XYZ file of C-alpha atoms in Angstrom:
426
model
C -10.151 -27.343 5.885
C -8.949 -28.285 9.452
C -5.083 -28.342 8.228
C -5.583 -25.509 6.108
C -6.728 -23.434 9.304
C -4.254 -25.133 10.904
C -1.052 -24.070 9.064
C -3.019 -20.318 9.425
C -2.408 -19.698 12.752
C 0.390 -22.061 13.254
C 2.735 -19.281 11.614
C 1.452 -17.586 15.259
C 3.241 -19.995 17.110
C 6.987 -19.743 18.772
C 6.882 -15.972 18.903
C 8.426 -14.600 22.360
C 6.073 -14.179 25.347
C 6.354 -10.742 25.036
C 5.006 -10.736 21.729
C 1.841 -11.945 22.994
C 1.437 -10.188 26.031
C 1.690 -6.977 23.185
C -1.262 -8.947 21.548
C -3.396 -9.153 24.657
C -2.654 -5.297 26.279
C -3.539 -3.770 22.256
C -6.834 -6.078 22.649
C -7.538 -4.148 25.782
C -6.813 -1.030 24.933
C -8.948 -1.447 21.396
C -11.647 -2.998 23.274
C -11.871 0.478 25.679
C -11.688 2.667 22.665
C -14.979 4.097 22.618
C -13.873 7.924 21.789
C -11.425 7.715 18.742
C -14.170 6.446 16.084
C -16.953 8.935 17.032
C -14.504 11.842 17.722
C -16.011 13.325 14.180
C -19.513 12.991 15.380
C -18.824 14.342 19.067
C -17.428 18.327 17.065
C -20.476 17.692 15.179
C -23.285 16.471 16.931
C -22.464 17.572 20.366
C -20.529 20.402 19.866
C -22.347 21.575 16.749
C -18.687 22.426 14.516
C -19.411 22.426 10.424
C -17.224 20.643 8.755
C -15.258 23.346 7.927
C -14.422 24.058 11.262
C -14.181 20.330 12.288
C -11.367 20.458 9.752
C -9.389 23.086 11.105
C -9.752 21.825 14.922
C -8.555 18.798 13.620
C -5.583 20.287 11.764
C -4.906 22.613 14.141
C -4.182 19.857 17.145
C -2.364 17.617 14.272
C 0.327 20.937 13.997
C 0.674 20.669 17.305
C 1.269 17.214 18.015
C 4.040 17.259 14.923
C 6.836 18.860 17.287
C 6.420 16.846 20.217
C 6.377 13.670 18.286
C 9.852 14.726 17.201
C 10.449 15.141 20.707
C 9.489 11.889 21.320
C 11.782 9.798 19.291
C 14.198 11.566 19.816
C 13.567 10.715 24.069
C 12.705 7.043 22.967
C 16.569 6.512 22.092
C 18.203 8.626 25.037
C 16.379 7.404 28.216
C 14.687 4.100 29.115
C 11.929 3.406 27.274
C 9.176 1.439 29.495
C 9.735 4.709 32.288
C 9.338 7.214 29.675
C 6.066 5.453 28.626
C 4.698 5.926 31.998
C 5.245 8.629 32.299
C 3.897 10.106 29.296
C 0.943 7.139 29.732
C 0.067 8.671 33.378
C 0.434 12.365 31.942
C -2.032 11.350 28.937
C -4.830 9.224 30.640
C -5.309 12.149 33.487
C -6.046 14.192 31.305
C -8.645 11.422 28.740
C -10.564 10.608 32.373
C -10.526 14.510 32.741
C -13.174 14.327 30.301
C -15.676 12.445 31.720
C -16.044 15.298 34.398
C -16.871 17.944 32.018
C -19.716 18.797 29.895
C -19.323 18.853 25.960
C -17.528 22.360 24.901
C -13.949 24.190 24.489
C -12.463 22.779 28.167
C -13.418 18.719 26.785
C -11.493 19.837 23.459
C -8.725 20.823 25.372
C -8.166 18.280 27.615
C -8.887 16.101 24.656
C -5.996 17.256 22.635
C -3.723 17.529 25.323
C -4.362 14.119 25.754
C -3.729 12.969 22.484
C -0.524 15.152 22.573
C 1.191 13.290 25.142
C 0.236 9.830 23.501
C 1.451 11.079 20.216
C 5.036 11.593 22.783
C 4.869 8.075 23.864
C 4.191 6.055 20.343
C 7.890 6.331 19.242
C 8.708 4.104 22.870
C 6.275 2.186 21.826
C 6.794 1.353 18.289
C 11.045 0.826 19.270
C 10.153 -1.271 22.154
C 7.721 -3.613 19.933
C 10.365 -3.956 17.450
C 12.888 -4.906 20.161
C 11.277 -7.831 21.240
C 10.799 -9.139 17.894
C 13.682 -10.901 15.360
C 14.010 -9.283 11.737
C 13.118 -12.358 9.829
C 9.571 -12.568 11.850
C 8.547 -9.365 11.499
C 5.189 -10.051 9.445
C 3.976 -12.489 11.744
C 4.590 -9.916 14.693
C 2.877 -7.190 13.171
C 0.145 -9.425 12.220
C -0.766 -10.351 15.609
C -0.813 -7.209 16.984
C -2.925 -5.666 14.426
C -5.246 -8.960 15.223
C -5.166 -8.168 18.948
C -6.292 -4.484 18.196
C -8.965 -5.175 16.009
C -10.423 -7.842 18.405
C -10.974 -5.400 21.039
C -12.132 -2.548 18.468
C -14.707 -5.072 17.518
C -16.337 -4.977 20.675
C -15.528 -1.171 21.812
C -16.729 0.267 18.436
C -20.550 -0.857 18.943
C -20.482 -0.128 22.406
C -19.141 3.033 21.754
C -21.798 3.746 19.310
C -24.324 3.201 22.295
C -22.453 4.913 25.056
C -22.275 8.029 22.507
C -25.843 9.534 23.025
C -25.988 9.753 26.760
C -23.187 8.098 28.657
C -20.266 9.971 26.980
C -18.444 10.387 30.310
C -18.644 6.652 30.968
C -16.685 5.893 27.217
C -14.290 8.917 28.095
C -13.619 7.135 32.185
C -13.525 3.283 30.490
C -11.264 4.660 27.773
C -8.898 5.881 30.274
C -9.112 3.108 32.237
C -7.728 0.415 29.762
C -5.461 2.414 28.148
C -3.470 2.494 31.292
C -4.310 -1.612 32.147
C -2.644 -2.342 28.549
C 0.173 -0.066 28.960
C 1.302 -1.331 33.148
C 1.299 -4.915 31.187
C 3.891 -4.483 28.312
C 6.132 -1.873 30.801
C 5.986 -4.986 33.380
C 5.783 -8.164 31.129
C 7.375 -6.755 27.239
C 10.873 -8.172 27.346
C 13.920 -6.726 23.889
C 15.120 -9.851 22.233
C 18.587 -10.383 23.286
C 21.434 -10.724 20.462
C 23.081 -13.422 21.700
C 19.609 -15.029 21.086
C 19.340 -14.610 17.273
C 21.035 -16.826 15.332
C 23.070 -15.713 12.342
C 21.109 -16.635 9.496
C 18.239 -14.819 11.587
C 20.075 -11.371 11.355
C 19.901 -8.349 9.490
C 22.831 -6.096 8.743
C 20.488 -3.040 8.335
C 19.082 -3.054 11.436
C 22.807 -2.979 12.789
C 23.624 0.378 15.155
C 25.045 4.028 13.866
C 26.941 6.469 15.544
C 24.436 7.823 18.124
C 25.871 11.252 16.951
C 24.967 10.486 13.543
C 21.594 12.641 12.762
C 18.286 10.505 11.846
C 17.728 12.644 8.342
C 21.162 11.758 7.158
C 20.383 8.139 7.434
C 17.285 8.878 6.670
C 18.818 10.044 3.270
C 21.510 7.879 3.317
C 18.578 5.364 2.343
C 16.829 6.684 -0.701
C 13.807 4.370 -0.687
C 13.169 4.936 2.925
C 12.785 8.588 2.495
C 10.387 7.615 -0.828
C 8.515 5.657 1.320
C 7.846 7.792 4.027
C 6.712 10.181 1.002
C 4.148 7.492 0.222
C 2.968 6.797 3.675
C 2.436 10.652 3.917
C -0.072 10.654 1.044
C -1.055 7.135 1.634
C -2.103 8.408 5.654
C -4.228 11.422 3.492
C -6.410 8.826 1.665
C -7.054 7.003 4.609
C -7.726 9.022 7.225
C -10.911 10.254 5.188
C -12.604 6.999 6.835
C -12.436 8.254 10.026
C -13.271 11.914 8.904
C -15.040 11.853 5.781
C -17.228 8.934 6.561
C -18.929 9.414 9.449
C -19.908 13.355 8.315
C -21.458 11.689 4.916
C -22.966 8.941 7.310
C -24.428 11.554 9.544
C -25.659 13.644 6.587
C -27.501 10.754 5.200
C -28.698 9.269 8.154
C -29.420 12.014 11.150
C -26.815 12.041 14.247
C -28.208 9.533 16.370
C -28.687 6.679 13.941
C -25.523 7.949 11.855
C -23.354 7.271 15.119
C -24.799 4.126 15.704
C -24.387 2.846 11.866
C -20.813 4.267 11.999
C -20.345 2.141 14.823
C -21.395 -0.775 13.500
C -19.217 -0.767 10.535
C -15.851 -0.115 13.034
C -17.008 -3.100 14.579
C -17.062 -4.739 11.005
C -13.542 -3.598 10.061
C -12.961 -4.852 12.747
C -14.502 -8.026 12.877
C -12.784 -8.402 8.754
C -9.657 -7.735 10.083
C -9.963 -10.690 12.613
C -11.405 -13.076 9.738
C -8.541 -12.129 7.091
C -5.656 -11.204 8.995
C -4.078 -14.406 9.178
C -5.551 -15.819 6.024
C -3.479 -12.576 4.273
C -0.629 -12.771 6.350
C 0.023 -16.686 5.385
C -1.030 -16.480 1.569
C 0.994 -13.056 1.166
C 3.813 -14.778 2.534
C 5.754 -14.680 -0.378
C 5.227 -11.280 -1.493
C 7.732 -8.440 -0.806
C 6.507 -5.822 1.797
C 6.468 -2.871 -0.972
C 4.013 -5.324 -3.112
C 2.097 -5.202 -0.031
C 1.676 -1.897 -0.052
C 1.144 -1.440 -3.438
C -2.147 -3.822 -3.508
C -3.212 -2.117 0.177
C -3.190 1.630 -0.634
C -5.206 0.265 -4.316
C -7.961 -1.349 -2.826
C -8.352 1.201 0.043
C -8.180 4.227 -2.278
C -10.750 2.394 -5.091
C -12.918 1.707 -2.214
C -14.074 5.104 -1.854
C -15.433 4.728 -5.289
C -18.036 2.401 -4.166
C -19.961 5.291 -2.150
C -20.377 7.875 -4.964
C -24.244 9.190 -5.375
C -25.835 8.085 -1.908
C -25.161 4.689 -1.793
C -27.653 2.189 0.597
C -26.328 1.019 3.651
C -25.419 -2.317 2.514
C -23.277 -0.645 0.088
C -21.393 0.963 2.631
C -20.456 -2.198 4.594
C -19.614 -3.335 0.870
C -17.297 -0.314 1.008
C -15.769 -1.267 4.187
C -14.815 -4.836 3.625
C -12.901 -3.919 0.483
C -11.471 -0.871 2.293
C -9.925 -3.120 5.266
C -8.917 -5.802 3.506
C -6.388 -3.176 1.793
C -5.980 -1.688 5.564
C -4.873 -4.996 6.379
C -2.419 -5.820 2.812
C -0.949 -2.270 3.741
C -0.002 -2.855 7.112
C 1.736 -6.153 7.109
C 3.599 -4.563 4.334
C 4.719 -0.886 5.699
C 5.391 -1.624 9.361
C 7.553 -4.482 8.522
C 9.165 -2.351 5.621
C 10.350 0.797 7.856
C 11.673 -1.607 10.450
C 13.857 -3.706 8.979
C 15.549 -0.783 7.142
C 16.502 1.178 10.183
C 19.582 1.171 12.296
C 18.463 -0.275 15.936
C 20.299 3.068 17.609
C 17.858 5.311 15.496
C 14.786 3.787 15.823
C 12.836 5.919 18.183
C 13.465 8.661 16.017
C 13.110 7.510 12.654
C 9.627 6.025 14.245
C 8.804 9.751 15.159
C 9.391 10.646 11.013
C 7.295 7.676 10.113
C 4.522 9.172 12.429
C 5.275 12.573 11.291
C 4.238 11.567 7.815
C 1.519 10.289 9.309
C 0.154 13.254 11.438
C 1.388 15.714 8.107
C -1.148 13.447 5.813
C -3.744 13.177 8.860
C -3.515 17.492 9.039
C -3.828 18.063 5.445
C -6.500 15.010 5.097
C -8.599 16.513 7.787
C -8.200 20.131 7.279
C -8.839 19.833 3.172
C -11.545 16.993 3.497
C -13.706 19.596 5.785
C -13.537 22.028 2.904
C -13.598 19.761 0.257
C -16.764 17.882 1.738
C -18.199 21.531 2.746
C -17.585 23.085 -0.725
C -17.375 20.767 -3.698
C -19.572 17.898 -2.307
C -18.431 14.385 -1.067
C -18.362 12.635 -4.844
C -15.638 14.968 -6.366
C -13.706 14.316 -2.438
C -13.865 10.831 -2.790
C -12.491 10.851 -6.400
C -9.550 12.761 -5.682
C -8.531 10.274 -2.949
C -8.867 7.291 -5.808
C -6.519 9.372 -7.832
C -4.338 9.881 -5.063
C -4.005 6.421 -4.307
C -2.709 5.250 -8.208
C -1.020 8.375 -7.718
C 1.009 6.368 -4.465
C 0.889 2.655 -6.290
C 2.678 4.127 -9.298
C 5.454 5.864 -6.917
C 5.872 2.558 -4.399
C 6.273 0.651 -7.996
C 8.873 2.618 -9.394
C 10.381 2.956 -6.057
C 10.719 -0.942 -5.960
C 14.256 -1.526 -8.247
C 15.696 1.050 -6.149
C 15.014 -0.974 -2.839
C 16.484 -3.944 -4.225
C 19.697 -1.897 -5.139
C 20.250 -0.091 -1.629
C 18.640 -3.422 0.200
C 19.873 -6.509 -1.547
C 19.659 -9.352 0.931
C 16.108 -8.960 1.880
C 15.585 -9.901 -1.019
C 17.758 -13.139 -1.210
C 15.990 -16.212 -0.608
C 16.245 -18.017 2.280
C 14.604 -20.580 3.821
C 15.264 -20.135 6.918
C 13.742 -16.097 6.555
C 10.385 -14.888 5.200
C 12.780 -12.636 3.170
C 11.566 -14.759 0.013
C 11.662 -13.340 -3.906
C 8.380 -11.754 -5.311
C 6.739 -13.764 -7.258
């Protein structure tokens, strides 16, 4: 047992220092995110929206954010990326910490969104500058650790948030602020690219060489058949997931009252959490050998089939049930996709092919949010949570035919090498 853990985490070690210090600054930020999970229950509880109207708030902001994430990528490859971050870091925590001087109502909202809007700017920055300091061939293991780091901190700031929620709102809003901008001065100061003279030839990839800067993201975008697919697939994949954060909690509070419903909500973000931390490496080492669009396949099934588990009023213990099946395909998913989108990108368009992998994100997220609060409104939970299990074989049959085609336009990630974690599926 003591080798087996061993070899676990050992596939951790001889990453760049800057790859941990991204580990320790997402643990900080996760472990200060007491807002995010009970932003549902604040428009409902505290604010007293339907779920209607939650829907359409939600949808509305998610519109808004779509150009200026555009905007960001496209900033992310013209100007210096750890500047622009503070600046749009500083810009969005003002406003966060704005919140915890105001009193539940339309001024918190809009603070709130415009906060979100100018971290929605930044995440392109972000996303090129992580892959920058990582090599192709260790992108898994990178990803990994970072997801680890987050869900380490969520563990902790989930429950508390739950707590804070009822009558110390301002406090979660001020801590929230707070390390957000502690994680983000660390990897600006500390995150370091990875040189090319340091990679070693075997340890490159020819896809991830640089365009013409002139040359414009949706042409290479199309120019690569299987990315486009797949950033068709994350779209609908980010509409099936994002019902967690919305769906859930407004069936949770339904069930069990707005007090007790925030605090069981928080509980099981702190479990997801706390699965992530178990099963992230154990996933990451056994899945070693799998391709990253297998990944995906198996991660978008078992999140989407979880959702099954919670039809007809289900007892708690059935919705932690839920959960652990639910992130263990959170977790298969994302050491698939993020790895997947990287390594088939040109370095010079990175920023903004990031901003069209978040688009597809926010575009599922709006339609996710602003159908689930009519769907859950109108036609009941049980018929919402069985179109997002249809959905999601709906997505594992497209990533699956999607598959030959990779291989075609990608063939030497899928050469073995031993040397690379670029090995065949089995």
């Amino acid at each position: 047992m003591f080798n087996g853990l061993k070899l676990i985490f050992s596939q951790y070690r001889g990453l760049s220092r800057s790859i941990y210090v991204i580990f320790f600054a997402r643990m900080v930020t996760s472990m200060g995110a007491f807002i995010w999970p009970m932003l549902m229950m604040i428009m409902s509880g505290k604010l007293g929206y339907s779920n209607s109207v939650i829907g359409l708030v939600s949808a509305g902001s998610a519109a808004l954010f779509l150009p200026f994430n555009i905007l960001g990528g496209k900033l992310a490859d013209k100007f210096n990326k750890k500047k622009l971050i503070i600046i749009l870091d500083l810009l969005s925590v003002s406003f966060f910490i704005g919140c915890a001087f105001v009193e539940p109502g339309i001024e918190m909202m809009v603070m709130f969104i415009l906060a979100g809007l100018f971290a929605t700017m930044e995440w392109p920055a972000f996303d090129a500058l992580f892959i920058e300091a990582s090599k192709p061939n260790e992108r898994e293991q990178v990803y990994s650790l970072s997801y680890l780091g987050m869900n380490l901190g969520l563990a902790f700031g989930a429950t508390i948030g739950g707590f804070l929620y009822q009558d110390h709102l301002s406090l979660a809003f001020l801590l929230d602020g707070l390390t957000t901008l502690t994680s983000t001065i660390l990897i600006v100061l500390l995150v370091k690219g990875v040189k090319v003279a340091d990679i070693e030839e075997h340890e490159k990839n020819e896809y991830e060489d640089d365009e013409e800067d002139h040359i414009p993201t949706m042409a290479i975008v199309m120019d690569r058949k299987p990315v486009l697919i797949m950033l068709l697939v994350f779209t609908l994949a980010s509409f099936i997931y994002q019902q967690w954060s919305f769906s859930l909690p407004l069936y949770i509070k339904d069930l069990y009252g707005d007090n007790e419903g925030a605090r069981m909500y928080g509980m099981m973000t702190s479990f997801n959490a706390t699965v992530v931390i178990l099963f992230t490496p154990v996933l990451t080492a056994v899945l070693n050998r799998h391709k990253e669009l297998s990944k995906v396949m198996m991660g978008i099934g078992l999140y989407a089939l979880s959702f099954l588990m919670i039809l007809g009023h289900p007892t708690r213990y059935i919705f932690f049930g839920m959960i652990f099946v639910f992130t263990i395909g959170e977790i298969i998913n994302t050491i698939g996709s993020s790895p997947y989108m990287s390594r088939r990108i040109p370095a010079s368009h990175r920023g903004r092919v990031s901003s069209y992998m978040s688009m597809g994100y926010m575009i599922g997220d709006l339609l996710s949010r602003l159908l689930g609060g009519f769907a859950t409104e109108y036609i009941g939970y049980d018929i919402t949570f069985i179109i997002l299990v249809v959905m999601g074989m709906i997505c594992v049959g497209i990533v699956w035919s999607n598959y030959a085609l990779d291989k075609r336009y990608f063939p030497k990630l899928y050469e073995k090498k031993s040397s690379q974690n670029f090995s065949e599926q089995e």
